[in-house]
Tab-separated table of N, CA and C in Angstrom:
chain	number	residue	atom	x	y	z
Z	209	UNK	N	0.778	-1.086	-0.131
Z	209	UNK	CA	0.199	-0.023	-0.025
Z	209	UNK	C	0.924	1.338	-0.046
Z	210	UNK	N	0.569	2.117	-0.901
Z	210	UNK	CA	1.413	3.262	-1.109
Z	210	UNK	C	0.613	4.424	-0.377
Z	211	UNK	N	1.470	5.202	0.378
Z	211	UNK	CA	0.815	6.420	1.031
Z	211	UNK	C	0.432	7.530	0.341
Z	212	UNK	N	-0.897	8.142	0.380
Z	212	UNK	CA	-1.271	9.165	-0.557
Z	212	UNK	C	-0.371	10.478	-0.429
Z	213	UNK	N	0.430	10.953	-1.344
Z	213	UNK	CA	1.051	12.318	-0.813
Z	213	UNK	C	0.402	13.553	-0.462
Z	214	UNK	N	-1.055	13.564	-0.819
Z	214	UNK	CA	-1.762	14.615	-0.510
Z	214	UNK	C	-2.224	14.643	0.998
Z	215	UNK	N	-2.291	13.244	1.599
Z	215	UNK	CA	-2.617	13.280	2.881
Z	215	UNK	C	-1.613	13.591	3.890
Z	216	UNK	N	-1.815	14.491	4.834
Z	216	UNK	CA	-0.810	15.043	5.727
Z	216	UNK	C	-0.783	13.788	6.852
Z	217	UNK	N	0.534	13.384	6.921
Z	217	UNK	CA	0.895	12.246	7.981
Z	217	UNK	C	0.895	12.933	9.296
Z	218	UNK	N	0.563	12.281	10.339
Z	218	UNK	CA	0.526	13.014	11.908
Z	218	UNK	C	1.911	12.563	12.320
Z	219	UNK	N	2.576	13.429	12.520
Z	219	UNK	CA	4.122	13.353	13.236
Z	219	UNK	C	4.082	13.657	14.714
Z	220	UNK	N	4.093	12.358	15.262
Z	220	UNK	CA	4.100	12.380	16.876
Z	220	UNK	C	5.227	13.155	17.471
Z	221	UNK	N	6.340	13.233	16.671
Z	221	UNK	CA	7.356	13.846	17.458
Z	221	UNK	C	7.271	15.409	17.553
Z	222	UNK	N	6.453	15.903	17.002
Z	222	UNK	CA	5.982	17.254	17.142
Z	222	UNK	C	4.816	17.880	18.099
Z	223	UNK	N	4.119	16.576	18.688
Z	223	UNK	CA	3.032	16.794	19.751
Z	223	UNK	C	3.767	17.196	21.006
Z	224	UNK	N	2.941	17.954	21.792
Z	224	UNK	CA	3.314	18.390	23.156
Z	224	UNK	C	3.692	17.244	24.006
Z	225	UNK	N	2.809	16.177	23.896
Z	225	UNK	CA	2.947	14.939	24.791
Z	225	UNK	C	4.269	14.180	24.439
Z	226	UNK	N	4.673	14.369	23.274
Z	226	UNK	CA	6.039	13.536	22.943
Z	226	UNK	C	7.119	14.353	23.592
Z	227	UNK	N	7.056	15.674	23.813
Z	227	UNK	CA	8.171	16.239	24.865
Z	227	UNK	C	8.455	15.270	26.044
Z	228	UNK	N	7.378	15.026	26.774
Z	228	UNK	CA	7.531	14.293	27.986
Z	228	UNK	C	8.086	12.962	27.859
Z	229	UNK	N	8.205	12.599	26.623
Z	229	UNK	CA	8.649	11.198	26.431
Z	229	UNK	C	10.156	11.258	26.196
Z	230	UNK	N	10.637	12.257	25.830
Z	230	UNK	CA	12.137	12.395	25.309
Z	230	UNK	C	12.864	12.705	26.750
Z	231	UNK	N	14.208	12.533	26.703
Z	231	UNK	CA	14.936	12.753	27.976
Z	231	UNK	C	15.076	14.250	28.266
Z	232	UNK	N	14.713	15.264	27.554
Z	232	UNK	CA	14.906	16.614	27.635
Z	232	UNK	C	14.344	17.016	28.938
Z	233	UNK	N	13.047	16.646	29.348
Z	233	UNK	CA	12.764	17.090	30.807
Z	233	UNK	C	13.656	16.786	31.933
Z	234	UNK	N	14.231	15.471	31.867
Z	234	UNK	CA	14.946	15.062	32.995
Z	234	UNK	C	16.239	15.745	32.865
Z	235	UNK	N	16.830	16.007	31.564
Z	235	UNK	CA	18.122	16.795	31.544
Z	235	UNK	C	17.944	18.180	32.017
Z	236	UNK	N	16.836	18.676	31.834
Z	236	UNK	CA	16.331	20.171	32.252
Z	236	UNK	C	16.363	20.171	33.760
Z	237	UNK	N	15.705	19.005	34.368
Z	237	UNK	CA	15.521	18.926	35.816
Z	237	UNK	C	16.994	18.934	36.556
Z	238	UNK	N	17.932	18.129	35.947
Z	238	UNK	CA	19.128	17.938	36.505
Z	238	UNK	C	19.882	19.381	36.493
Z	239	UNK	N	19.921	20.033	35.324
Z	239	UNK	CA	20.623	21.313	35.347
Z	239	UNK	C	20.098	22.151	36.361
Z	240	UNK	N	18.684	22.432	36.265
Z	240	UNK	CA	18.023	23.143	37.207
Z	240	UNK	C	18.282	23.055	38.798
Z	241	UNK	N	18.246	21.649	39.065
Z	241	UNK	CA	18.581	21.339	40.305
Z	241	UNK	C	20.033	21.450	40.769
Z	242	UNK	N	20.935	21.336	39.747
Z	242	UNK	CA	22.392	21.207	40.207
Z	242	UNK	C	22.643	23.109	40.446
Z	243	UNK	N	22.019	23.920	39.796
Z	243	UNK	CA	22.144	25.239	39.961
Z	243	UNK	C	21.411	25.714	41.276
Z	244	UNK	N	20.201	25.091	41.458
Z	244	UNK	CA	19.565	25.405	42.839
Z	244	UNK	C	20.305	24.785	43.893
Z	245	UNK	N	20.876	23.636	43.915
Z	245	UNK	CA	21.673	23.240	45.066
Z	245	UNK	C	22.717	23.875	45.430
Z	246	UNK	N	23.401	24.519	44.317
Z	246	UNK	CA	24.733	25.382	44.684
Z	246	UNK	C	24.224	26.687	45.388
Z	247	UNK	N	22.962	27.200	44.873
Z	247	UNK	CA	22.612	28.473	45.359
Z	247	UNK	C	22.084	28.264	46.849
Z	248	UNK	N	21.374	27.231	47.121
Z	248	UNK	CA	20.642	26.779	48.414
Z	248	UNK	C	21.913	26.562	49.325
Z	249	UNK	N	22.952	26.111	49.038
Z	249	UNK	CA	24.222	25.826	49.948
Z	249	UNK	C	24.761	27.165	50.390
Z	250	UNK	N	24.846	28.094	49.318
Z	250	UNK	CA	25.292	29.657	49.525
Z	250	UNK	C	24.314	30.124	50.513
Z	251	UNK	N	23.084	29.981	50.221
Z	251	UNK	CA	21.811	30.506	51.083
Z	251	UNK	C	21.941	29.912	52.427
Z	252	UNK	N	22.224	28.821	52.826
Z	252	UNK	CA	22.360	28.207	53.961
Z	252	UNK	C	23.399	28.841	54.875
Z	253	UNK	N	24.624	28.948	54.113
Z	253	UNK	CA	25.604	29.692	54.898
Z	253	UNK	C	25.259	31.059	55.235
Z	254	UNK	N	24.710	31.847	54.355
Z	254	UNK	CA	24.326	33.099	54.548
Z	254	UNK	C	23.214	33.287	55.906
Z	255	UNK	N	22.502	32.367	55.781
Z	255	UNK	CA	21.422	32.252	56.803
Z	255	UNK	C	22.114	32.061	58.207
Z	256	UNK	N	23.074	31.467	58.288
Z	256	UNK	CA	23.678	31.061	59.542
Z	256	UNK	C	24.618	32.158	59.911
Z	257	UNK	N	25.381	32.802	58.908
Z	257	UNK	CA	26.062	34.003	58.957
Z	257	UNK	C	25.268	35.180	59.492
Z	258	UNK	N	24.115	35.360	59.360
Z	258	UNK	CA	23.212	36.241	59.747
Z	258	UNK	C	22.776	36.064	61.273
Z	259	UNK	N	23.039	35.011	61.744
Z	259	UNK	CA	22.672	34.600	62.991
Z	259	UNK	C	23.848	34.639	63.807
Z	260	UNK	N	24.952	35.035	63.378
Z	260	UNK	CA	26.292	35.067	63.878
Z	260	UNK	C	26.252	35.830	65.385
Z	261	UNK	N	25.315	36.825	65.221
Z	261	UNK	CA	25.357	37.702	66.556
Z	261	UNK	C	24.690	36.968	67.679
Z	262	UNK	N	23.956	35.893	67.424
Z	262	UNK	CA	23.239	35.126	68.394
Z	262	UNK	C	23.724	33.907	68.713
Z	263	UNK	N	24.412	33.318	67.732
Z	263	UNK	CA	24.922	31.990	67.802
Z	263	UNK	C	26.515	31.937	67.682
Z	264	UNK	N	27.073	32.989	67.915
Z	264	UNK	CA	28.453	33.021	67.814
Z	264	UNK	C	29.142	33.162	66.299
Z	265	UNK	N	30.429	33.287	66.274
Z	265	UNK	CA	30.991	33.437	65.070
Z	265	UNK	C	30.974	32.165	64.149
Z	266	UNK	N	31.016	32.357	62.839
Z	266	UNK	CA	31.101	31.387	61.884
Z	266	UNK	C	32.353	31.635	61.037
Z	267	UNK	N	32.841	30.365	60.555
Z	267	UNK	CA	34.301	30.488	60.032
Z	267	UNK	C	33.792	30.985	58.357
Z	268	UNK	N	35.065	31.159	57.531
Z	268	UNK	CA	34.961	31.874	56.452
Z	268	UNK	C	34.199	30.919	55.444
Z	269	UNK	N	33.823	31.514	54.220
Z	269	UNK	CA	32.931	30.698	53.171
Z	269	UNK	C	34.110	29.677	52.535
Z	270	UNK	N	35.221	29.948	52.578
Z	270	UNK	CA	36.191	29.051	51.591
Z	270	UNK	C	35.766	27.829	51.992
Z	271	UNK	N	35.870	27.254	53.254
Z	271	UNK	CA	35.761	25.651	53.253
Z	271	UNK	C	34.464	25.256	52.855
Z	272	UNK	N	33.335	26.141	52.783
Z	272	UNK	CA	32.039	25.544	52.182
Z	272	UNK	C	32.156	25.702	50.750
Z	273	UNK	N	32.933	26.621	50.106
Z	273	UNK	CA	32.998	26.787	48.648
Z	273	UNK	C	33.920	25.298	48.238
Z	274	UNK	N	34.887	24.903	48.927
Z	274	UNK	CA	35.507	23.640	48.613
Z	274	UNK	C	34.556	22.524	48.463
Z	275	UNK	N	33.546	22.349	49.306
Z	275	UNK	CA	32.845	21.090	49.245
Z	275	UNK	C	31.414	21.364	48.282
Z	276	UNK	N	31.294	22.625	47.695
Z	276	UNK	CA	29.972	22.925	46.963
Z	276	UNK	C	29.853	21.864	45.965
Z	277	UNK	N	30.875	21.527	45.227
Z	277	UNK	CA	30.787	20.536	44.112
Z	277	UNK	C	30.367	19.289	44.793
Z	278	UNK	N	30.817	18.872	45.794
Z	278	UNK	CA	30.275	17.587	46.400
Z	278	UNK	C	28.889	17.675	46.825
Z	279	UNK	N	28.494	18.862	47.238
Z	279	UNK	CA	27.142	19.066	47.816
Z	279	UNK	C	26.303	18.864	46.495
Z	280	UNK	N	26.423	19.225	45.406
Z	280	UNK	CA	25.587	19.445	44.386
Z	280	UNK	C	25.583	18.149	43.802
Z	281	UNK	N	26.691	17.283	43.721
Z	281	UNK	CA	26.572	16.039	43.125
Z	281	UNK	C	25.891	15.078	44.123
Z	282	UNK	N	26.213	15.252	45.437
Z	282	UNK	CA	25.283	14.375	46.180
Z	282	UNK	C	23.704	14.575	46.252
Z	283	UNK	N	23.450	15.953	46.009
Z	283	UNK	CA	22.093	16.050	45.872
Z	283	UNK	C	21.504	15.718	44.490
Z	284	UNK	N	22.122	15.784	43.497
Z	284	UNK	CA	21.703	15.352	42.186
Z	284	UNK	C	21.596	13.822	42.238
Z	285	UNK	N	22.661	13.118	42.762
Z	285	UNK	CA	22.727	11.718	42.914
Z	285	UNK	C	21.549	11.156	43.746
Z	286	UNK	N	21.215	11.676	44.910
Z	286	UNK	CA	20.137	11.499	45.799
Z	286	UNK	C	18.884	11.501	45.049
Z	287	UNK	N	18.568	12.492	44.300
Z	287	UNK	CA	17.345	12.731	43.528
Z	287	UNK	C	17.311	11.486	42.598
Z	288	UNK	N	18.485	11.348	41.885
Z	288	UNK	CA	18.399	10.261	40.939
Z	288	UNK	C	17.910	8.818	41.478
Z	289	UNK	N	18.549	8.467	42.707
Z	289	UNK	CA	18.397	7.148	43.229
Z	289	UNK	C	16.869	7.102	43.664
Z	290	UNK	N	16.263	8.136	44.172
Z	290	UNK	CA	14.844	8.067	44.650
Z	290	UNK	C	13.942	8.293	43.390
Z	291	UNK	N	14.464	8.329	42.147
Z	291	UNK	CA	13.541	8.394	40.984
Z	291	UNK	C	13.012	9.816	40.681
Z	292	UNK	N	13.590	10.836	41.186
Z	292	UNK	CA	12.790	11.988	40.914
Z	292	UNK	C	13.185	12.700	39.526
Z	293	UNK	N	14.036	11.988	38.686
Z	293	UNK	CA	14.225	12.482	37.418
Z	293	UNK	C	13.440	11.648	36.179
Z	294	UNK	N	12.622	10.662	36.748
Z	294	UNK	CA	11.921	9.949	35.868
Z	294	UNK	C	10.611	10.768	35.593
Z	295	UNK	N	10.631	11.219	34.252
Z	295	UNK	CA	9.556	12.264	33.981
Z	295	UNK	C	8.350	11.416	33.068
Z	296	UNK	N	8.440	9.991	32.955
Z	296	UNK	CA	7.446	9.508	32.098
Z	296	UNK	C	6.383	9.003	32.999
Z	297	UNK	N	6.460	9.138	34.425
Z	297	UNK	CA	5.600	8.527	35.286
Z	297	UNK	C	4.208	9.347	35.301
Z	298	UNK	N	3.250	8.778	35.961
Z	298	UNK	CA	1.984	9.624	36.231
Z	298	UNK	C	2.131	10.926	37.105
Z	299	UNK	N	1.341	11.611	36.849
Z	299	UNK	CA	1.464	13.007	37.606
Z	299	UNK	C	1.474	12.978	38.960
Z	300	UNK	N	0.599	12.008	39.568
Z	300	UNK	CA	0.527	11.685	40.972
Z	300	UNK	C	1.640	11.317	41.552
Z	301	UNK	N	2.492	10.698	40.993
Z	301	UNK	CA	3.929	10.210	41.395
Z	301	UNK	C	4.977	11.225	41.367
Z	302	UNK	N	4.702	12.189	40.714
Z	302	UNK	CA	5.750	13.233	40.610
Z	302	UNK	C	6.000	14.015	41.928
Z	303	UNK	N	4.893	14.151	42.735
Z	303	UNK	CA	5.006	14.760	43.962
Z	303	UNK	C	4.810	13.819	45.048
Z	304	UNK	N	5.244	12.620	45.026
Z	304	UNK	CA	5.150	11.581	46.066
Z	304	UNK	C	5.922	11.850	47.282
Z	305	UNK	N	4.979	12.407	48.362
Z	305	UNK	CA	5.501	12.927	49.556
Z	305	UNK	C	6.413	12.004	50.179
Z	306	UNK	N	6.207	10.705	50.393
Z	306	UNK	CA	7.020	9.741	50.795
Z	306	UNK	C	8.418	9.703	50.329
Z	307	UNK	N	8.465	9.884	48.773
Z	307	UNK	CA	9.822	9.896	48.290
Z	307	UNK	C	10.499	11.269	48.439
Z	308	UNK	N	9.622	12.286	48.590
Z	308	UNK	CA	10.486	13.594	49.016
Z	308	UNK	C	10.831	13.683	50.299
Z	309	UNK	N	10.139	13.042	51.255
Z	309	UNK	CA	10.593	13.045	52.681
Z	309	UNK	C	12.034	12.239	52.826
Z	310	UNK	N	11.995	10.959	52.151
Z	310	UNK	CA	13.021	10.136	52.094
Z	310	UNK	C	14.365	11.015	51.351
Z	311	UNK	N	14.063	11.621	50.480
Z	311	UNK	CA	15.163	12.408	49.609
Z	311	UNK	C	15.757	13.499	50.646
Z	312	UNK	N	14.865	14.155	51.249
Z	312	UNK	CA	15.242	15.236	52.276
Z	312	UNK	C	15.989	14.611	53.416
Z	313	UNK	N	15.386	13.734	54.027
Z	313	UNK	CA	16.307	13.010	55.030
Z	313	UNK	C	17.350	12.451	54.728
Z	314	UNK	N	17.654	11.760	53.426
Z	314	UNK	CA	18.907	11.135	53.107
Z	314	UNK	C	19.834	12.195	52.717
Z	315	UNK	N	19.408	13.358	52.374
Z	315	UNK	CA	20.347	14.538	52.183
Z	315	UNK	C	21.047	14.933	53.300
Z	316	UNK	N	20.077	15.331	54.327
Z	316	UNK	CA	20.497	15.878	55.565
Z	316	UNK	C	21.558	14.643	56.122
Z	317	UNK	N	21.245	13.528	56.043
Z	317	UNK	CA	22.015	12.429	56.546
Z	317	UNK	C	23.475	12.510	55.745
Z	318	UNK	N	23.369	12.557	54.428
Z	318	UNK	CA	24.645	12.729	53.748
Z	318	UNK	C	25.511	13.816	54.034
Z	319	UNK	N	24.934	14.987	54.335
Z	319	UNK	CA	25.602	16.160	54.652
Z	319	UNK	C	26.376	16.034	56.095
Z	320	UNK	N	25.600	15.412	56.970
Z	320	UNK	CA	26.142	15.213	58.182
Z	320	UNK	C	27.331	14.285	58.279
Z	321	UNK	N	27.391	13.293	57.283
Z	321	UNK	CA	28.363	12.532	57.113
Z	321	UNK	C	29.522	13.066	56.407
Z	322	UNK	N	29.362	14.018	55.568
Z	322	UNK	CA	30.236	14.734	54.816
Z	322	UNK	C	30.924	15.694	55.898
Z	323	UNK	N	30.042	16.461	56.766
Z	323	UNK	CA	30.731	17.274	57.721
Z	323	UNK	C	31.579	16.457	58.749
Z	324	UNK	N	31.241	15.245	58.985
Z	324	UNK	CA	31.917	14.295	59.810
Z	324	UNK	C	33.369	13.820	59.057
Z	325	UNK	N	33.312	13.441	57.852
Z	325	UNK	CA	34.465	13.103	57.170
Z	325	UNK	C	35.650	14.157	56.892
Z	326	UNK	N	34.688	15.403	56.667
Z	326	UNK	CA	35.631	16.669	56.531
Z	326	UNK	C	35.734	17.551	57.623
Z	327	UNK	N	35.850	16.985	58.897
Z	327	UNK	CA	35.683	17.801	60.028
Z	327	UNK	C	36.791	19.053	60.152
Z	328	UNK	N	37.957	18.580	59.372
Z	328	UNK	CA	39.228	19.666	59.321
Z	328	UNK	C	38.526	20.800	58.804
Z	329	UNK	N	37.487	20.896	57.765
Z	329	UNK	CA	37.074	22.166	57.309
Z	329	UNK	C	36.093	22.803	58.200
Z	330	UNK	N	35.695	22.297	59.369
Z	330	UNK	CA	34.799	22.715	60.334
Z	330	UNK	C	33.551	23.343	59.685
Z	331	UNK	N	32.946	22.485	59.034
Z	331	UNK	CA	31.410	22.931	58.633
Z	331	UNK	C	30.412	22.879	59.649
Z	332	UNK	N	29.882	24.002	59.695
Z	332	UNK	CA	28.916	24.360	60.864
Z	332	UNK	C	27.656	23.283	60.659
Z	333	UNK	N	27.211	22.951	61.850
Z	333	UNK	CA	25.982	21.962	61.809
Z	333	UNK	C	24.877	22.675	61.355
Z	334	UNK	N	24.602	23.959	61.814
Z	334	UNK	CA	23.458	24.628	61.590
Z	334	UNK	C	23.520	24.995	59.946
Z	335	UNK	N	24.552	25.105	59.473
Z	335	UNK	CA	24.587	25.262	57.913
Z	335	UNK	C	23.950	24.172	57.246
Z	336	UNK	N	24.637	22.857	57.673
Z	336	UNK	CA	23.999	21.703	57.293
Z	336	UNK	C	22.646	21.429	57.393
Z	337	UNK	N	21.996	21.892	58.541
Z	337	UNK	CA	20.633	21.736	58.919
Z	337	UNK	C	19.819	22.924	57.955
Z	338	UNK	N	20.319	24.027	57.802
Z	338	UNK	CA	19.559	25.063	56.940
Z	338	UNK	C	19.634	24.457	55.581
Z	339	UNK	N	20.604	24.073	55.172
Z	339	UNK	CA	20.689	23.385	53.726
Z	339	UNK	C	19.665	22.223	53.495
Z	340	UNK	N	19.521	21.507	54.509
Z	340	UNK	CA	18.436	20.270	54.552
Z	340	UNK	C	17.197	20.983	54.242
Z	341	UNK	N	16.853	21.768	55.195
Z	341	UNK	CA	15.404	22.514	55.140
Z	341	UNK	C	15.239	23.256	53.761
Z	342	UNK	N	16.156	23.934	53.295
Z	342	UNK	CA	16.080	24.522	51.979
Z	342	UNK	C	15.847	23.595	50.900
Z	343	UNK	N	16.819	22.472	51.014
Z	343	UNK	CA	16.717	21.458	49.878
Z	343	UNK	C	15.317	20.766	49.843
Z	344	UNK	N	14.738	20.457	50.926
Z	344	UNK	CA	13.350	19.804	50.952
Z	344	UNK	C	12.447	20.709	50.372
Z	345	UNK	N	12.395	21.927	50.938
Z	345	UNK	CA	11.449	23.040	50.366
Z	345	UNK	C	11.573	23.085	49.051
Z	346	UNK	N	12.662	23.353	48.556
Z	346	UNK	CA	12.941	23.510	47.154
Z	346	UNK	C	12.292	22.209	46.250
Z	347	UNK	N	12.710	21.177	46.691
Z	347	UNK	CA	12.136	19.810	46.128
Z	347	UNK	C	10.670	19.966	45.960
Z	348	UNK	N	10.007	20.168	47.070
Z	348	UNK	CA	8.504	20.271	47.134
Z	348	UNK	C	7.806	21.350	46.090
Z	349	UNK	N	8.610	22.527	46.300
Z	349	UNK	CA	7.892	23.596	45.333
Z	349	UNK	C	8.304	23.252	43.868
Z	350	UNK	N	9.512	22.780	43.644
Z	350	UNK	CA	9.857	22.553	42.316
Z	350	UNK	C	9.251	21.329	41.508
Z	351	UNK	N	8.895	20.527	42.320
Z	351	UNK	CA	8.264	19.225	41.777
Z	351	UNK	C	6.631	19.434	41.638
Z	352	UNK	N	6.151	20.503	42.565
Z	352	UNK	CA	4.753	20.798	42.537
Z	352	UNK	C	4.629	21.620	41.122
Z	353	UNK	N	5.663	22.572	40.778
Z	353	UNK	CA	5.555	23.485	39.566
Z	353	UNK	C	5.755	22.559	38.458
Z	354	UNK	N	6.630	21.459	38.511
Z	354	UNK	CA	6.847	20.436	37.363
Z	354	UNK	C	5.627	19.823	37.149
Z	355	UNK	N	4.852	19.304	38.311
Z	355	UNK	CA	3.657	18.591	38.081
Z	355	UNK	C	2.524	19.447	37.289
Z	356	UNK	N	2.474	20.896	37.779
Z	356	UNK	CA	1.637	21.755	37.188
Z	356	UNK	C	1.799	21.908	35.628
Z	357	UNK	N	3.183	21.963	35.218
Z	357	UNK	CA	3.509	22.333	34.045
Z	357	UNK	C	3.213	20.970	33.161
Z	358	UNK	N	3.424	19.777	33.618
Z	358	UNK	CA	3.181	18.604	32.734
Z	358	UNK	C	1.798	18.457	32.777
Z	359	UNK	N	1.084	18.960	33.728
Z	359	UNK	CA	-0.345	18.731	33.663
Z	359	UNK	C	-1.099	19.569	32.723
Z	360	UNK	N	-0.543	20.583	32.103
Z	360	UNK	CA	-1.057	21.568	31.330
Z	360	UNK	C	-1.273	21.162	29.921
């Protein structure tokens, strides 16, 4: 059977639904998360630095800058392990609170272990705690936004 040249073929690769089947949303999430994790690490330091008057002095930012790449890598790897970069799933699974809680908890745990193994850098516990809170908040907000975008 020969296709009629006058009949326009439906090209599925141009439909909006096919975008979600490509790896582009996952790659975009990884890039955005990497940038956000780096900024959240700096925000955690600044939050603790602003409390120096009440909690005592805080060391310089240089040791925190040294581990920033590791912080970003662990954050992205943690999200990947718990499946937060799988974009082909149903909408309800994109904001699975159980997975988000596990990711947030494990991130704080990984940061505490990092702080222990790199204790010569004297990373502040409050900075790690703030980073965990900001990380979890970011994941909830970003995944809700992603779910909303995918649902449109």
